[in-house]
Short mmCIF file of C-alpha atoms and ligand atoms in Angstrom, two decimals:
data_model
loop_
_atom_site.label_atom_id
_atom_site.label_comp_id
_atom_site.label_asym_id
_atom_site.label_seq_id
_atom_site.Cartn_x
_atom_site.Cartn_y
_atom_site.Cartn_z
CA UNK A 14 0.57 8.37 0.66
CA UNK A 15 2.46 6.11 3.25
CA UNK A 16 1.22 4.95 6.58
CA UNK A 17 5.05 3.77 7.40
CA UNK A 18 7.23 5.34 10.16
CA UNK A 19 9.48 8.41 8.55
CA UNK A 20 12.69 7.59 11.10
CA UNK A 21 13.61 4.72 8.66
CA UNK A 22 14.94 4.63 5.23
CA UNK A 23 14.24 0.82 4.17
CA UNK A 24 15.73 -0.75 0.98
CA UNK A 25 15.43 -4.76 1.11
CA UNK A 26 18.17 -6.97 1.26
CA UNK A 27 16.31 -9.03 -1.22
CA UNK A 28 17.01 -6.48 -3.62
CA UNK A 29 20.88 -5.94 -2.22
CA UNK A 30 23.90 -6.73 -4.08
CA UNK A 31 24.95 -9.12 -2.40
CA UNK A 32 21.66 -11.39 -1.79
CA UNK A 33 21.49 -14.69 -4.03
CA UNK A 34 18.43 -15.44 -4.90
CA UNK A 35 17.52 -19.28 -5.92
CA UNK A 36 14.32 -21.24 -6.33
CA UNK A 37 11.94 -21.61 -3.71
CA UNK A 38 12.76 -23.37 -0.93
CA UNK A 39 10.38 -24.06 2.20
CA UNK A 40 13.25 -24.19 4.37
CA UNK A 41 16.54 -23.60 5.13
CA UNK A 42 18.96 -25.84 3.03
CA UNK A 43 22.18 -25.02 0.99
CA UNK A 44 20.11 -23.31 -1.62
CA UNK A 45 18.26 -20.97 0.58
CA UNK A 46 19.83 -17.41 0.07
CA UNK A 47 21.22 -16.35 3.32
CA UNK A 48 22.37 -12.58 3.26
CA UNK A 49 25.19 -11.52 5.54
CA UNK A 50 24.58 -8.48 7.37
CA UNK A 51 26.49 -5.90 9.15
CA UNK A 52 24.91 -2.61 11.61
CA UNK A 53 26.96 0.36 11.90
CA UNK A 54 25.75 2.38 14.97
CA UNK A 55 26.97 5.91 15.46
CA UNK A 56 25.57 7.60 18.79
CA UNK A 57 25.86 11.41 18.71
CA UNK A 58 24.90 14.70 20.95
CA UNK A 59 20.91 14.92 21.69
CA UNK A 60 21.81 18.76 20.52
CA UNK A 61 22.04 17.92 17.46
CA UNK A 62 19.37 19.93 14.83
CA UNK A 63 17.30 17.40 12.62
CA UNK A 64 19.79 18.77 10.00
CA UNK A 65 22.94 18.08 11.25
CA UNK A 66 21.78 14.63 12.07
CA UNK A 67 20.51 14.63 8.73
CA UNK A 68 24.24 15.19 7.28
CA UNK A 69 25.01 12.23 9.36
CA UNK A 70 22.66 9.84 8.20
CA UNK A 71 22.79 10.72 4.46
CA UNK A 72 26.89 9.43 4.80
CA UNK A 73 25.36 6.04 5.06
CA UNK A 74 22.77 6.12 2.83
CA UNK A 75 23.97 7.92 -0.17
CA UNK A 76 27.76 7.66 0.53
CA UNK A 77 28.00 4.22 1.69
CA UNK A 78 24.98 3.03 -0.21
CA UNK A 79 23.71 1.14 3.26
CA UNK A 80 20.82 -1.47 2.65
CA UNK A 81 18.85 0.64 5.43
CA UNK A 82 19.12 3.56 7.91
CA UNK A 83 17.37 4.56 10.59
CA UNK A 84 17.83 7.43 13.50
CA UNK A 85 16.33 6.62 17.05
CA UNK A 86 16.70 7.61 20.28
CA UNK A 87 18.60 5.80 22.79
CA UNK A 88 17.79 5.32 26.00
CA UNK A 89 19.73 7.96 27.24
CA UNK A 90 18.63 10.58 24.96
CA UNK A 91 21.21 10.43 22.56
CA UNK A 92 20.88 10.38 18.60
CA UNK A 93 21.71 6.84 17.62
CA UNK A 94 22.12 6.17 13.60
CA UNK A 95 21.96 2.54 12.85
CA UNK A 96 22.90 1.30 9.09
CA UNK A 97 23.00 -2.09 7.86
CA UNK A 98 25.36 -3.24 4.78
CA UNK A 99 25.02 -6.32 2.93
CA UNK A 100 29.03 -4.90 1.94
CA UNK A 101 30.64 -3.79 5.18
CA UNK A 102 32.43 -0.76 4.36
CA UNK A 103 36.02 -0.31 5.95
CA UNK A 104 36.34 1.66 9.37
CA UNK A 105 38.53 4.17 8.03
CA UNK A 106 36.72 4.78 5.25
CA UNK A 107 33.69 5.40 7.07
CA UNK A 108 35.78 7.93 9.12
CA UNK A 109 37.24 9.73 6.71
CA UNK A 110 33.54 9.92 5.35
CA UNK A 111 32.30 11.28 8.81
CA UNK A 112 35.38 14.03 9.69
CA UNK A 113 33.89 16.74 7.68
CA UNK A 114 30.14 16.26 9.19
CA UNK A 115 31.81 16.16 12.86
CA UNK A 116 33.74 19.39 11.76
CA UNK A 117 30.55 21.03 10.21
CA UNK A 118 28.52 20.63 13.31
CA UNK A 119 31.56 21.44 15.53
CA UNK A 120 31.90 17.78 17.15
CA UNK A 121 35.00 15.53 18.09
CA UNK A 122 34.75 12.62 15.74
CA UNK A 123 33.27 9.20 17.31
CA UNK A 124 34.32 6.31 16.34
CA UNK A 125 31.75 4.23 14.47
CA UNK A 126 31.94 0.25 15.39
CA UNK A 127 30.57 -1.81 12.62
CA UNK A 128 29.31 -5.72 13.67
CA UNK A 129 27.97 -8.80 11.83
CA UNK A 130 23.92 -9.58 12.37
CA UNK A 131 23.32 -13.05 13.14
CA UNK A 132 22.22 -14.68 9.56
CA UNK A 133 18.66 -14.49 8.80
CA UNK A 134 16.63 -15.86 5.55
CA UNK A 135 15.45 -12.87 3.95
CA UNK A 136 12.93 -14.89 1.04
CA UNK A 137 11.68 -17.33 4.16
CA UNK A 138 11.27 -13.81 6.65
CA UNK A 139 9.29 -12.69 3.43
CA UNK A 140 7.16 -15.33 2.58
CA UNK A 141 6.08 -15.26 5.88
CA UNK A 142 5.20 -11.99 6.13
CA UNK A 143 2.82 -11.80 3.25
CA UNK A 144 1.25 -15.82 3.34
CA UNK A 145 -2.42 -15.18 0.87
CA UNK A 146 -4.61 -13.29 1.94
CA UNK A 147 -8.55 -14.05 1.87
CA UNK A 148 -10.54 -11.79 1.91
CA UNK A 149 -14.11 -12.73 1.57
CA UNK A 150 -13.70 -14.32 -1.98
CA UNK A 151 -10.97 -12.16 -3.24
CA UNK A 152 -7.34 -14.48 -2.81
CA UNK A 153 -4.57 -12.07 -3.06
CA UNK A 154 -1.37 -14.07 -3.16
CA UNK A 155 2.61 -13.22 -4.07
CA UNK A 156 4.56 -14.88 -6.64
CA UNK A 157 6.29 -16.80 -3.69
CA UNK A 158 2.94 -18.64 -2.60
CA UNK A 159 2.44 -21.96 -4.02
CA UNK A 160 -1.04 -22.91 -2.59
CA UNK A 161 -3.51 -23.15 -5.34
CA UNK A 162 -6.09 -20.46 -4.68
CA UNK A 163 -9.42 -21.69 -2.64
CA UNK A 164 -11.57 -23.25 -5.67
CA UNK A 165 -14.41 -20.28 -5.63
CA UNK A 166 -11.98 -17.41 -5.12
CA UNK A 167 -11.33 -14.97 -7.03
CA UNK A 168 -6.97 -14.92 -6.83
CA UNK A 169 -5.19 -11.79 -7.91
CA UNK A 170 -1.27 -12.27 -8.26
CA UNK A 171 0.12 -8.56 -6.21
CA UNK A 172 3.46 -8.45 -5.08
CA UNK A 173 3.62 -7.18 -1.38
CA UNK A 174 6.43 -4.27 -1.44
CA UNK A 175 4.99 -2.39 -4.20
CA UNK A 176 3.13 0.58 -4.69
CA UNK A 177 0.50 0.84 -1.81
CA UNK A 178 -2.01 -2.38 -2.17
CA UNK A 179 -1.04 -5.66 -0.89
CA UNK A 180 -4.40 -6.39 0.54
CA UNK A 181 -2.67 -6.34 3.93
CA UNK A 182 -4.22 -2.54 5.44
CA UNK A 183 -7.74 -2.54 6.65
CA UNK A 184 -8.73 -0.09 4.75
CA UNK A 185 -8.13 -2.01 1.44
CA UNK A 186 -9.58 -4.95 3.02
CA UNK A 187 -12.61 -3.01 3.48
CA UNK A 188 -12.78 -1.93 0.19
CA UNK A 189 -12.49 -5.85 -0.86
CA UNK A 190 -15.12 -7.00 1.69
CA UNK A 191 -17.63 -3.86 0.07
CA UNK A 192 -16.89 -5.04 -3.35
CA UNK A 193 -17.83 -8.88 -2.46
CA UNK A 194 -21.52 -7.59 -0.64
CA UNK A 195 -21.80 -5.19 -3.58
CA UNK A 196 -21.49 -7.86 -6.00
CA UNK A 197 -23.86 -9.97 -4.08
CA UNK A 198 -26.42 -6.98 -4.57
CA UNK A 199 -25.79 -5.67 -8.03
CA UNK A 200 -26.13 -9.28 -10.03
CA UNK A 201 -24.81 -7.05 -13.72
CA UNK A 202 -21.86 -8.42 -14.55
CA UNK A 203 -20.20 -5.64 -16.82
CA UNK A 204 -19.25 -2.67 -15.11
CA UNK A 205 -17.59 0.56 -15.49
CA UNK A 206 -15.13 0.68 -12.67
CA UNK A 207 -13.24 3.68 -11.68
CA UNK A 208 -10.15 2.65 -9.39
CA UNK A 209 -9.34 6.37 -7.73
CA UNK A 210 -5.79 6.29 -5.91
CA UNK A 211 -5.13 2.85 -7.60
CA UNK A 212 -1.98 2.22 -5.80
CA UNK A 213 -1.28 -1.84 -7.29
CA UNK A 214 -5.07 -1.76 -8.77
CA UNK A 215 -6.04 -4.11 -5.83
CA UNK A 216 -9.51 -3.19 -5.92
CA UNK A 217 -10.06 -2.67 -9.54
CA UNK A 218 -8.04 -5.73 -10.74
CA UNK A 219 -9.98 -7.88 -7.97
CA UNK A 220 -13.16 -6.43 -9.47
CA UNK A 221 -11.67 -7.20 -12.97
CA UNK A 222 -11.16 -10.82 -11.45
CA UNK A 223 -14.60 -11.32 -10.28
CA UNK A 224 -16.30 -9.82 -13.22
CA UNK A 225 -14.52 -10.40 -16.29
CA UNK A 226 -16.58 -7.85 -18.57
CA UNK A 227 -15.49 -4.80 -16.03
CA UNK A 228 -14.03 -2.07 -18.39
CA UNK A 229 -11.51 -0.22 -15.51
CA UNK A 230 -10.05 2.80 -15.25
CA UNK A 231 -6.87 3.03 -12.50
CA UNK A 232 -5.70 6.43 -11.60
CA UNK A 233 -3.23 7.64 -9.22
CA UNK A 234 -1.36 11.12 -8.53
CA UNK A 235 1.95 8.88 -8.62
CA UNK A 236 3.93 7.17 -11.77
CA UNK A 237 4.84 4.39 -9.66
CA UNK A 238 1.51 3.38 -8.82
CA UNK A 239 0.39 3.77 -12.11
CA UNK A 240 3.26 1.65 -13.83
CA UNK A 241 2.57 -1.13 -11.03
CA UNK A 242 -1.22 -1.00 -11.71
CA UNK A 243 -0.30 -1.74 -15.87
CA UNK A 244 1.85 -4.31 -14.50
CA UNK A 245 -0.02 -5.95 -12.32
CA UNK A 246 -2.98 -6.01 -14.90
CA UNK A 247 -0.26 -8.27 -16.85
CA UNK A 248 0.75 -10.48 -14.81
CA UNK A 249 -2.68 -11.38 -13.79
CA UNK A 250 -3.07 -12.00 -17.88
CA UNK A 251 -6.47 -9.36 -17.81
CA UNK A 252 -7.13 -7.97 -21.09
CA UNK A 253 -5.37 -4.58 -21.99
CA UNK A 254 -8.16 -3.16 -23.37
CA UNK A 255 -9.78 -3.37 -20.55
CA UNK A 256 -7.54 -1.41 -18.14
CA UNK A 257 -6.75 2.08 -18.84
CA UNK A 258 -4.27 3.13 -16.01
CA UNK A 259 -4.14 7.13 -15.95
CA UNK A 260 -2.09 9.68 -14.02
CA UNK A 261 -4.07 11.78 -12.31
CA UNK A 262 -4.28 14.08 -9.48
CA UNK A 263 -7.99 13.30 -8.78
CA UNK A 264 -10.70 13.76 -11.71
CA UNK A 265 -7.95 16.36 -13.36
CA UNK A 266 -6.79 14.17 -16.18
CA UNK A 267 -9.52 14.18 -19.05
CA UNK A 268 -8.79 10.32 -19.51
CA UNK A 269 -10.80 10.05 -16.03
CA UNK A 270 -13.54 12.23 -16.95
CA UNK A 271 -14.24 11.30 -20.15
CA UNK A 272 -14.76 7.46 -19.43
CA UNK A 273 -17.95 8.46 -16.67
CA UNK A 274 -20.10 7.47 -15.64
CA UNK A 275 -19.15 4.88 -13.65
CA UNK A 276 -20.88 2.01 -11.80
CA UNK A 277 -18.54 1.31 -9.28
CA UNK A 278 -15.45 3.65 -7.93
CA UNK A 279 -13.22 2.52 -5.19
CA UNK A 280 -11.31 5.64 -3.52
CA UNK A 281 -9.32 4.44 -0.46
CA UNK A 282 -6.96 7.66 -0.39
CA UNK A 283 -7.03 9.92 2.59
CA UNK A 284 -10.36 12.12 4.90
CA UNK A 285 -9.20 15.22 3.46
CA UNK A 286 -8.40 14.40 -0.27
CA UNK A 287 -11.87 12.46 -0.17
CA UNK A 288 -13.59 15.74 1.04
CA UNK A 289 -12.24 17.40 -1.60
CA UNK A 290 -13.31 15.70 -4.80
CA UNK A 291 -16.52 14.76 -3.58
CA UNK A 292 -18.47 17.21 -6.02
CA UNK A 293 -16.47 15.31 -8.69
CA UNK A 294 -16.94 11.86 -7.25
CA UNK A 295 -20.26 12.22 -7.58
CA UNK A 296 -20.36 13.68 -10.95
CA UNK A 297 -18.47 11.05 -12.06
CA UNK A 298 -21.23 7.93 -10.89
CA UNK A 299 -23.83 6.58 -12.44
CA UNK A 300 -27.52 7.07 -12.09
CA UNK A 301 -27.56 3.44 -9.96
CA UNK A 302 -23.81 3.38 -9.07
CA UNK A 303 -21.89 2.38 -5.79
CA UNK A 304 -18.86 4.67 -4.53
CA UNK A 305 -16.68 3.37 -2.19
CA UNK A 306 -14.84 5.42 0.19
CA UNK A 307 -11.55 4.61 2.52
CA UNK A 308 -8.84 5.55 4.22
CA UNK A 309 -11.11 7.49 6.62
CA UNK A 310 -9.89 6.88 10.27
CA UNK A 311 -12.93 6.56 12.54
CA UNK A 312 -13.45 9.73 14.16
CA UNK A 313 -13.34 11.07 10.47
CA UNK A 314 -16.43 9.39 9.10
CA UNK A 315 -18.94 11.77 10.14
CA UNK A 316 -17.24 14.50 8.87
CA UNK A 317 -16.55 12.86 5.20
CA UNK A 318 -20.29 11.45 4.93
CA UNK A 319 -21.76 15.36 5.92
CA UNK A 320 -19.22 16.40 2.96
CA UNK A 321 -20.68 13.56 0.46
CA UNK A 322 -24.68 14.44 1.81
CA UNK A 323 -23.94 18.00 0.71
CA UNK A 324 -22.48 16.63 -2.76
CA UNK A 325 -25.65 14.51 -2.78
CA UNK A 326 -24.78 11.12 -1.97
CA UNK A 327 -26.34 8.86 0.15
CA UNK A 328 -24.89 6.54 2.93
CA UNK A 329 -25.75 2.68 2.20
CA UNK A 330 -23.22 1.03 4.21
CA UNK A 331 -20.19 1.10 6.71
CA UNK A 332 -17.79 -1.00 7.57
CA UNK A 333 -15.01 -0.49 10.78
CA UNK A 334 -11.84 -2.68 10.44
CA UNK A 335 -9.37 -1.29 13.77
CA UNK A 336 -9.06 2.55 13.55
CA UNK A 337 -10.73 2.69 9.83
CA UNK A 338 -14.01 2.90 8.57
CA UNK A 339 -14.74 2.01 4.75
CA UNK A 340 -17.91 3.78 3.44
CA UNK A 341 -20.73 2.80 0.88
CA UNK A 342 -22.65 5.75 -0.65
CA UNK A 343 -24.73 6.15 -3.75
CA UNK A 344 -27.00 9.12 -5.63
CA UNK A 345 -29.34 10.34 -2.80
CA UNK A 346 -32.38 10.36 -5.31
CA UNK A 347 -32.34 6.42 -5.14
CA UNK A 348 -33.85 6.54 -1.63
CA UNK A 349 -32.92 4.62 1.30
CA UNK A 350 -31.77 1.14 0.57
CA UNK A 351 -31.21 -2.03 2.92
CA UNK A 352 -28.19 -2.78 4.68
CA UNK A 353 -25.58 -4.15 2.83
CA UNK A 354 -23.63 -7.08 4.74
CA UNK A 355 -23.61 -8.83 7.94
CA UNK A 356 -20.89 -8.03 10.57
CA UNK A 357 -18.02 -10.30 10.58
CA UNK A 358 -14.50 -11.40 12.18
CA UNK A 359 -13.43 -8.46 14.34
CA UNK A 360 -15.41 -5.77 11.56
CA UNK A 361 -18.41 -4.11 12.64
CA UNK A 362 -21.07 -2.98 9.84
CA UNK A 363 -24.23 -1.33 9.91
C1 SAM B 28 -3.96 4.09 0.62
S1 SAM B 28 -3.36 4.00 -1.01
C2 SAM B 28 -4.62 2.92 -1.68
C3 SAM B 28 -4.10 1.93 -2.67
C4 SAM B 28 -5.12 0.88 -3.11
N1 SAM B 28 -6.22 1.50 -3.82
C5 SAM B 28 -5.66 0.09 -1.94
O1 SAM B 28 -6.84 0.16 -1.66
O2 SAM B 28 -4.88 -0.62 -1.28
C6 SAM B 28 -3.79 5.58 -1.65
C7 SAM B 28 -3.31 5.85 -3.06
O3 SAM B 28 -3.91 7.08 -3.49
C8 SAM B 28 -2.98 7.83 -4.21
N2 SAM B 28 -3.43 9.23 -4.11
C9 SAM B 28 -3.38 10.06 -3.03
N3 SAM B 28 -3.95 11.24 -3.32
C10 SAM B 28 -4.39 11.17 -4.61
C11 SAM B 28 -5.05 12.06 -5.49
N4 SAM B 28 -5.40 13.29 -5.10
N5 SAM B 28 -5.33 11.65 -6.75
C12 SAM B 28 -4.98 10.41 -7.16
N6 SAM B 28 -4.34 9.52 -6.37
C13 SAM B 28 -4.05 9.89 -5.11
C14 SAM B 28 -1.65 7.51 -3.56
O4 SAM B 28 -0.58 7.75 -4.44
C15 SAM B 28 -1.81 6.04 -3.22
O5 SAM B 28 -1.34 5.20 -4.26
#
């Protein structure tokens, strides 16, 4: 799942050939890794079929190995291909590249004008876009940060940039702030945690954090995800034995199955995936457990809670962060329970 804008094809000059990378530095000095950068910009015929303009693009991003592409509109209504290089690749060879694209689609070849970017500090741009993160008692930080964690928090080490879960999207910050009140509820401090559509194992490795004797089971429908989760799990020096990262297209892999019931499950994936393991979400929780549901946009709530009454669940708690709403449901046949947090920031609860 991505929630990022299609249009742009992103690799990061930190990773770049031609980016140094040195200690950290909290400003700019002689040591602080400065990557050159050059755009190529090629404007072509608003005619042009998503394919064709696909032909162009892929020139820079497979042939030419850019850093980035991205196709736009220009104000005129034109196609406008932008590329950066950490390399500037010559003109001609960039023409020579182009001719049999032009000829394919029938065009007179455009020149392409390739310019330097001003200099910009990729590692400071970085660090500044992912400072920590608080969230409630949960301290999500990046490798980068050297601010000891708050002295009650509970700090995970994630690396923004990964798979999905840097603690920055409301939805897995309302997964975070459900896990805190949950915690505050549910005093037992060894649980059976089920980490659906893991992503970095925010939620499940933050739960690990919190509650040490949390046996966890991270599962996602991508190997990327699932390699990150192990990894982060690491890094954060938690116990292998007590993470079992699985891939999984929902409940399908026995590995999943087999380890229920579970206490707690976090699933922030997507309205319509949740809708359709709800039967198995349910199977899957405990007698007294908590399942916590994301990635529902508002207007999609309703519909997902009417899908989890039928599967017999029962709604405990929301929470709205922006355009999401992160819901708190558990077996029916426990009966109405109290509300579960107060409101907070710009979040609204009930
Ligand atoms: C929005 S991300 C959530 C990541 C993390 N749990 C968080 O809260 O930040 C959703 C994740 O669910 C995974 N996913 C989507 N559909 C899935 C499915 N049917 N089964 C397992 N994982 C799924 C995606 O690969 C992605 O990693």
């Amino acid at each position: 799942m991505s929630f990022m804008s299609t249009a742009t094809s992103w690799r990061s000059p930190l990773t770049g050939p031609a980016t140094r990378r040195s200690s950290p530095a909290s400003s700019a000095s002689p040591e602080t890794p400065m990557t050159a950068l050059f755009q190529a910009r090629l404007q072509l015929d608003e005619r042009l079929t998503p394919a064709e303009l696909a032909g162009f693009e892929t020139v820079f991003s497979e042939l030419l190995d850019a850093a980035a592409t991205a196709h736009l509109r220009d104000g005129g209504g034109d196609w406008l291909i932008e590329a950066l290089f950490t390399d500037p690749p010559a003109e001609d060879a960039v023409a020579a590249l182009l001719a049999p694209v032009f000829a394919d689609c029938g065009l007179t070849p455009v020149p392409v004008a390739i310019t330097p970017l001003a200099q910009r500090d990729w590692l400071a741009e970085n660090r500044a876009a992912f400072p920590p993160r608080r969230i409630g008692r949960f301290w999500i930080y990046g490798s980068h940060v050297e601010t000891p964690p708050p002295p009650t928090s509970w700090p995970l080490l994630v690396e923004a940039a990964q798979a999905f879960g840097s603690g920055t999207h409301p939805t897995t910050e309302g997964c975070l702030r459900a896990a805190e009140a949950i915690l505050r509820r549910d005093r037992r401090l060894r649980w059976r945690a089920l980490d659906m559509g893991c992503g970095s194992a925010i939620l499940g490795l933050g739960l690990l954090k919190a509650r040490p004797g949390t046996m966890l089971v991270a599962a996602d429908n991508d190997i990327l995800a699932v390699t990150t989760a192990a990894e982060n799990a690491r890094i954060n020096h938690l116990p292998p034995l007590r993470v079992k990262a699985v891939l999984s297209q929902g409940y399908a892999d026995p590995a999943v199955r087999r380890r229920a019931p579970y206490d707690l499950i976090f699933a922030n994936i997507l309205a319509g995936p949740l809708c359709g393991m709800a039967r198995d979400q349910m199977a899957a929780l405990a007698p007294h457990g908590w399942l916590v549901l994301s990635g529902i946009l508002n207007q999609q709530a309703v519909m997902v809670e009417r899908r989890y009454a039928a599967a017999a669940a029962r709604i405990t708690a929301r929470l709205t962060i922006g355009d999401w709403t992160t819901l708190v449901l558990r077996p029916a046949r426990l009966g109405r329970s109290a509300g579960l947090w107060h409101p907070r920031g710009t979040a609204s609860a009930t």
